[in-house]
GROMACS .gro file of C-alpha atoms in nm:
model
  291
    1UNK     CA    1   0.000   0.000   0.000
    2UNK     CA    2   0.266   0.248   0.101
    3UNK     CA    3   0.478   0.185  -0.211
    4UNK     CA    4   0.175   0.246  -0.429
    5UNK     CA    5   0.102   0.575  -0.253
    6UNK     CA    6   0.459   0.693  -0.293
    7UNK     CA    7   0.475   0.606  -0.662
    8UNK     CA    8   0.137   0.759  -0.738
    9UNK     CA    9   0.208   1.068  -0.534
   10UNK     CA   10   0.526   1.126  -0.736
   11UNK     CA   11   0.350   1.055  -1.063
   12UNK     CA   12   0.067   1.292  -0.976
   13UNK     CA   13   0.306   1.576  -0.907
   14UNK     CA   14   0.505   1.509  -1.227
   15UNK     CA   15   0.188   1.510  -1.435
   16UNK     CA   16   0.086   1.842  -1.288
   17UNK     CA   17   0.425   2.011  -1.308
   18UNK     CA   18   0.487   1.897  -1.666
   19UNK     CA   19   0.207   2.122  -1.788
   20UNK     CA   20   0.316   2.427  -1.597
   21UNK     CA   21   0.616   2.633  -1.713
   22UNK     CA   22   0.825   2.846  -1.478
   23UNK     CA   23   0.581   2.804  -1.191
   24UNK     CA   24   0.684   2.731  -0.835
   25UNK     CA   25   0.583   2.428  -0.630
   26UNK     CA   26   0.292   2.609  -0.469
   27UNK     CA   27   0.124   2.679  -0.803
   28UNK     CA   28   0.197   2.322  -0.907
   29UNK     CA   29   0.003   2.192  -0.610
   30UNK     CA   30  -0.277   2.435  -0.688
   31UNK     CA   31  -0.292   2.288  -1.037
   32UNK     CA   32  -0.322   1.942  -0.882
   33UNK     CA   33  -0.634   2.059  -0.701
   34UNK     CA   34  -0.790   2.169  -1.030
   35UNK     CA   35  -0.751   1.815  -1.159
   36UNK     CA   36  -1.006   1.695  -0.905
   37UNK     CA   37  -1.290   1.765  -1.145
   38UNK     CA   38  -1.631   1.677  -0.996
   39UNK     CA   39  -1.811   1.385  -1.156
   40UNK     CA   40  -1.506   1.190  -1.268
   41UNK     CA   41  -1.543   0.909  -1.020
   42UNK     CA   42  -1.503   0.643  -1.289
   43UNK     CA   43  -1.518   0.278  -1.192
   44UNK     CA   44  -1.499  -0.055  -1.371
   45UNK     CA   45  -1.788  -0.253  -1.223
   46UNK     CA   46  -1.651  -0.586  -1.342
   47UNK     CA   47  -1.336  -0.692  -1.520
   48UNK     CA   48  -1.529  -0.718  -1.844
   49UNK     CA   49  -1.685  -0.374  -1.812
   50UNK     CA   50  -1.469  -0.083  -1.933
   51UNK     CA   51  -1.429   0.223  -1.714
   52UNK     CA   52  -1.703   0.480  -1.765
   53UNK     CA   53  -1.659   0.852  -1.702
   54UNK     CA   54  -1.916   1.126  -1.697
   55UNK     CA   55  -1.769   1.260  -2.022
   56UNK     CA   56  -1.910   0.955  -2.203
   57UNK     CA   57  -2.229   0.895  -2.006
   58UNK     CA   58  -2.549   1.086  -1.957
   59UNK     CA   59  -2.713   1.116  -1.618
   60UNK     CA   60  -3.092   1.087  -1.618
   61UNK     CA   61  -3.246   1.300  -1.346
   62UNK     CA   62  -3.580   1.175  -1.218
   63UNK     CA   63  -3.766   1.193  -0.893
   64UNK     CA   64  -3.569   0.888  -0.781
   65UNK     CA   65  -3.233   1.025  -0.905
   66UNK     CA   66  -3.139   0.754  -1.154
   67UNK     CA   67  -2.771   0.666  -1.166
   68UNK     CA   68  -2.574   0.738  -1.486
   69UNK     CA   69  -2.622   0.482  -1.764
   70UNK     CA   70  -2.351   0.237  -1.869
   71UNK     CA   71  -2.290   0.080  -2.208
   72UNK     CA   72  -2.210  -0.270  -2.077
   73UNK     CA   73  -2.450  -0.498  -1.890
   74UNK     CA   74  -2.354  -0.569  -1.532
   75UNK     CA   75  -2.509  -0.749  -1.238
   76UNK     CA   76  -2.520  -0.556  -0.915
   77UNK     CA   77  -2.438  -0.758  -0.606
   78UNK     CA   78  -2.286  -0.709  -0.266
   79UNK     CA   79  -1.914  -0.632  -0.309
   80UNK     CA   80  -1.817  -0.945  -0.115
   81UNK     CA   81  -2.010  -1.160  -0.364
   82UNK     CA   82  -1.878  -1.012  -0.687
   83UNK     CA   83  -1.515  -0.971  -0.577
   84UNK     CA   84  -1.476  -1.237  -0.313
   85UNK     CA   85  -1.413  -0.975  -0.044
   86UNK     CA   86  -1.513  -1.052   0.312
   87UNK     CA   87  -1.723  -0.759   0.428
   88UNK     CA   88  -1.815  -0.768   0.795
   89UNK     CA   89  -2.063  -0.542   0.969
   90UNK     CA   90  -2.188  -0.329   0.809
   91UNK     CA   91  -2.231  -0.434   0.447
   92UNK     CA   92  -2.069  -0.267   0.147
   93UNK     CA   93  -2.276  -0.233  -0.169
   94UNK     CA   94  -2.151  -0.134  -0.514
   95UNK     CA   95  -2.404   0.062  -0.724
   96UNK     CA   96  -2.489  -0.091  -1.059
   97UNK     CA   97  -2.617   0.014  -1.399
   98UNK     CA   98  -2.933   0.224  -1.401
   99UNK     CA   99  -2.990   0.201  -1.027
  100UNK     CA  100  -3.130   0.485  -0.822
  101UNK     CA  101  -3.065   0.522  -0.453
  102UNK     CA  102  -3.432   0.443  -0.402
  103UNK     CA  103  -3.374   0.112  -0.581
  104UNK     CA  104  -3.080   0.028  -0.356
  105UNK     CA  105  -3.271   0.125  -0.042
  106UNK     CA  106  -3.570  -0.085  -0.144
  107UNK     CA  107  -3.354  -0.384  -0.232
  108UNK     CA  108  -3.171  -0.393   0.101
  109UNK     CA  109  -3.462  -0.281   0.316
  110UNK     CA  110  -3.335   0.050   0.454
  111UNK     CA  111  -3.424   0.414   0.395
  112UNK     CA  112  -3.251   0.651   0.155
  113UNK     CA  113  -3.189   0.890   0.444
  114UNK     CA  114  -3.006   0.619   0.638
  115UNK     CA  115  -2.777   0.544   0.343
  116UNK     CA  116  -2.705   0.913   0.285
  117UNK     CA  117  -2.628   0.972   0.653
  118UNK     CA  118  -2.398   0.673   0.689
  119UNK     CA  119  -2.202   0.765   0.378
  120UNK     CA  120  -2.178   1.137   0.448
  121UNK     CA  121  -2.360   1.226   0.125
  122UNK     CA  122  -2.564   1.548   0.110
  123UNK     CA  123  -2.791   1.415  -0.164
  124UNK     CA  124  -2.847   1.112  -0.386
  125UNK     CA  125  -2.717   1.283  -0.702
  126UNK     CA  126  -2.359   1.210  -0.594
  127UNK     CA  127  -2.412   0.836  -0.633
  128UNK     CA  128  -2.268   0.701  -0.959
  129UNK     CA  129  -2.204   0.363  -1.118
  130UNK     CA  130  -1.944   0.182  -0.913
  131UNK     CA  131  -1.988   0.391  -0.599
  132UNK     CA  132  -1.933   0.171  -0.293
  133UNK     CA  133  -2.196   0.247  -0.031
  134UNK     CA  134  -2.201   0.161   0.336
  135UNK     CA  135  -2.527  -0.007   0.433
  136UNK     CA  136  -2.666  -0.010   0.786
  137UNK     CA  137  -2.581  -0.318   0.987
  138UNK     CA  138  -2.848  -0.572   1.060
  139UNK     CA  139  -3.009  -0.547   1.402
  140UNK     CA  140  -2.829  -0.861   1.523
  141UNK     CA  141  -2.489  -0.729   1.411
  142UNK     CA  142  -2.416  -0.432   1.642
  143UNK     CA  143  -2.098  -0.228   1.609
  144UNK     CA  144  -1.857  -0.288   1.894
  145UNK     CA  145  -1.582  -0.076   2.045
  146UNK     CA  146  -1.230  -0.207   1.967
  147UNK     CA  147  -1.098  -0.367   2.285
  148UNK     CA  148  -0.778  -0.165   2.272
  149UNK     CA  149  -0.976   0.157   2.323
  150UNK     CA  150  -1.122   0.011   2.639
  151UNK     CA  151  -0.787  -0.114   2.765
  152UNK     CA  152  -0.580   0.192   2.667
  153UNK     CA  153  -0.750   0.517   2.778
  154UNK     CA  154  -0.463   0.726   2.641
  155UNK     CA  155  -0.527   0.601   2.290
  156UNK     CA  156  -0.902   0.641   2.334
  157UNK     CA  157  -0.842   1.003   2.437
  158UNK     CA  158  -0.717   1.077   2.085
  159UNK     CA  159  -1.082   1.067   1.978
  160UNK     CA  160  -1.129   1.424   2.099
  161UNK     CA  161  -0.837   1.536   1.881
  162UNK     CA  162  -1.010   1.386   1.577
  163UNK     CA  163  -1.333   1.562   1.678
  164UNK     CA  164  -1.160   1.901   1.701
  165UNK     CA  165  -1.000   1.893   1.358
  166UNK     CA  166  -1.291   1.715   1.192
  167UNK     CA  167  -1.513   2.009   1.283
  168UNK     CA  168  -1.262   2.261   1.152
  169UNK     CA  169  -1.210   2.085   0.819
  170UNK     CA  170  -1.573   1.979   0.773
  171UNK     CA  171  -1.496   1.607   0.784
  172UNK     CA  172  -1.733   1.354   0.945
  173UNK     CA  173  -1.545   1.270   1.262
  174UNK     CA  174  -1.640   0.903   1.251
  175UNK     CA  175  -1.501   0.879   0.896
  176UNK     CA  176  -1.166   1.030   0.994
  177UNK     CA  177  -1.145   0.798   1.293
  178UNK     CA  178  -1.230   0.496   1.078
  179UNK     CA  179  -0.962   0.582   0.820
  180UNK     CA  180  -0.698   0.625   1.088
  181UNK     CA  181  -0.803   0.310   1.269
  182UNK     CA  182  -0.775   0.110   0.948
  183UNK     CA  183  -0.432   0.259   0.881
  184UNK     CA  184  -0.271   0.225   1.225
  185UNK     CA  185  -0.529   0.159   1.498
  186UNK     CA  186  -0.435   0.511   1.613
  187UNK     CA  187  -0.083   0.394   1.690
  188UNK     CA  188   0.163   0.669   1.607
  189UNK     CA  189   0.449   0.419   1.620
  190UNK     CA  190   0.299   0.219   1.331
  191UNK     CA  191   0.542   0.168   1.045
  192UNK     CA  192   0.375   0.018   0.740
  193UNK     CA  193   0.559   0.231   0.489
  194UNK     CA  194   0.390   0.550   0.608
  195UNK     CA  195   0.433   0.772   0.911
  196UNK     CA  196   0.227   0.762   1.226
  197UNK     CA  197  -0.146   0.746   1.276
  198UNK     CA  198  -0.247   0.849   0.925
  199UNK     CA  199   0.026   0.643   0.753
  200UNK     CA  200   0.084   0.903   0.482
  201UNK     CA  201   0.418   0.962   0.312
  202UNK     CA  202   0.653   1.226   0.449
  203UNK     CA  203   0.623   1.425   0.127
  204UNK     CA  204   0.245   1.416   0.145
  205UNK     CA  205   0.246   1.535   0.505
  206UNK     CA  206   0.469   1.823   0.394
  207UNK     CA  207   0.224   1.913   0.118
  208UNK     CA  208  -0.068   1.916   0.363
  209UNK     CA  209   0.122   2.127   0.614
  210UNK     CA  210   0.226   2.381   0.350
  211UNK     CA  211  -0.081   2.397   0.127
  212UNK     CA  212  -0.378   2.292   0.341
  213UNK     CA  213  -0.295   2.372   0.704
  214UNK     CA  214  -0.055   2.656   0.636
  215UNK     CA  215   0.178   2.599   0.931
  216UNK     CA  216   0.463   2.354   0.998
  217UNK     CA  217   0.350   2.038   1.177
  218UNK     CA  218   0.540   1.730   1.288
  219UNK     CA  219   0.370   1.401   1.185
  220UNK     CA  220   0.571   1.213   1.449
  221UNK     CA  221   0.368   1.391   1.719
  222UNK     CA  222   0.031   1.212   1.757
  223UNK     CA  223  -0.188   1.524   1.785
  224UNK     CA  224  -0.014   1.691   1.491
  225UNK     CA  225  -0.034   1.374   1.284
  226UNK     CA  226  -0.408   1.364   1.341
  227UNK     CA  227  -0.433   1.730   1.243
  228UNK     CA  228  -0.253   1.659   0.915
  229UNK     CA  229  -0.450   1.341   0.849
  230UNK     CA  230  -0.789   1.504   0.899
  231UNK     CA  231  -0.689   1.814   0.701
  232UNK     CA  232  -0.585   1.597   0.407
  233UNK     CA  233  -0.907   1.397   0.420
  234UNK     CA  234  -1.103   1.723   0.425
  235UNK     CA  235  -0.905   1.847   0.124
  236UNK     CA  236  -0.990   1.527  -0.065
  237UNK     CA  237  -1.360   1.553   0.024
  238UNK     CA  238  -1.367   1.914  -0.095
  239UNK     CA  239  -1.185   1.822  -0.414
  240UNK     CA  240  -1.433   1.543  -0.490
  241UNK     CA  241  -1.736   1.750  -0.382
  242UNK     CA  242  -1.822   1.515  -0.099
  243UNK     CA  243  -1.777   1.188  -0.288
  244UNK     CA  244  -1.670   0.966   0.001
  245UNK     CA  245  -1.577   0.672  -0.223
  246UNK     CA  246  -1.348   0.884  -0.442
  247UNK     CA  247  -1.195   1.061  -0.144
  248UNK     CA  248  -1.112   0.733   0.030
  249UNK     CA  249  -0.971   0.583  -0.288
  250UNK     CA  250  -0.752   0.889  -0.334
  251UNK     CA  251  -0.638   0.871   0.028
  252UNK     CA  252  -0.527   0.515  -0.030
  253UNK     CA  253  -0.367   0.571  -0.370
  254UNK     CA  254  -0.197   0.908  -0.329
  255UNK     CA  255  -0.217   1.248  -0.491
  256UNK     CA  256  -0.405   1.162  -0.810
  257UNK     CA  257  -0.711   1.306  -0.977
  258UNK     CA  258  -1.038   1.106  -0.979
  259UNK     CA  259  -0.989   1.029  -1.348
  260UNK     CA  260  -0.666   0.848  -1.257
  261UNK     CA  261  -0.804   0.647  -0.966
  262UNK     CA  262  -0.777   0.271  -1.001
  263UNK     CA  263  -1.100   0.098  -0.907
  264UNK     CA  264  -0.967  -0.254  -0.862
  265UNK     CA  265  -1.027  -0.524  -0.602
  266UNK     CA  266  -0.774  -0.374  -0.362
  267UNK     CA  267  -0.947  -0.034  -0.375
  268UNK     CA  268  -1.292  -0.181  -0.314
  269UNK     CA  269  -1.153  -0.386  -0.026
  270UNK     CA  270  -0.998  -0.072   0.123
  271UNK     CA  271  -1.326   0.118   0.099
  272UNK     CA  272  -1.520  -0.175   0.242
  273UNK     CA  273  -1.284  -0.205   0.538
  274UNK     CA  274  -1.295   0.166   0.621
  275UNK     CA  275  -1.670   0.195   0.578
  276UNK     CA  276  -1.727  -0.112   0.791
  277UNK     CA  277  -1.542   0.065   1.075
  278UNK     CA  278  -1.734   0.391   1.043
  279UNK     CA  279  -2.036   0.299   1.263
  280UNK     CA  280  -1.799   0.202   1.545
  281UNK     CA  281  -1.702   0.568   1.578
  282UNK     CA  282  -2.041   0.719   1.492
  283UNK     CA  283  -2.208   0.880   1.796
  284UNK     CA  284  -2.545   0.806   1.636
  285UNK     CA  285  -2.479   0.434   1.682
  286UNK     CA  286  -2.464   0.472   2.059
  287UNK     CA  287  -2.129   0.294   2.074
  288UNK     CA  288  -1.926   0.607   2.159
  289UNK     CA  289  -1.585   0.470   2.068
  290UNK     CA  290  -1.298   0.713   2.093
  291UNK     CA  291  -1.510   1.010   2.189
   0.00000   0.00000   0.00000
């Protein structure tokens, strides 16, 4: 994972800087932000189905907000069924051809409002073909607090740090906590190719400090690492206009535009893992982990 982020981060910067003459690094990063064009969350639904972008599809707007059409025929199933991915509580669902959010809600027996709330989506129009949605857990599958947060109060106390910066950068706090838990279990000593709690590359932390936060921060300090991690996630959500799936994929893959995201099995598994953790840290669930 970490090697992929490093390579893609470098490639993203090279692609941006190659089109800009005699411009400093700051303007180069600004150009990278422009590349996050809304609506380019392309995804190959199956191996046989070519990637579809909004430049080659037409969205049909109806009272049920129909999802963009796709030229190839696909069968929509739970992500764990189509890709062999084990998805625990809650379920992850990949949107298929011609589906509306009403269709998905009816099929799985939950409300549209529940799906929107759990996925941090302001409205159903942001759902496209290939979007991976978090579905509410079944009543007999409650979210549970990770044991380490019960046994280690100091680590659990980091939840308030997430809450502080999540509010400032307009990021759902439970989403930021879930991403960081998937990356490191909030362990700032984690070393899986990245640095600290957010497990981002050193160069990416430097970019966030310079261009998003605006002040120097040390990612080896837990509270400052969380600040950088949440700020970056907020930057990705802004750049993708609230598309949680695209923002998470970009977090995993590095500084790339949505048109360059790779929607493969590893990406869907990453999204499924993070989204499955989200209810654990959602105050609406009543679990109150890390808060």
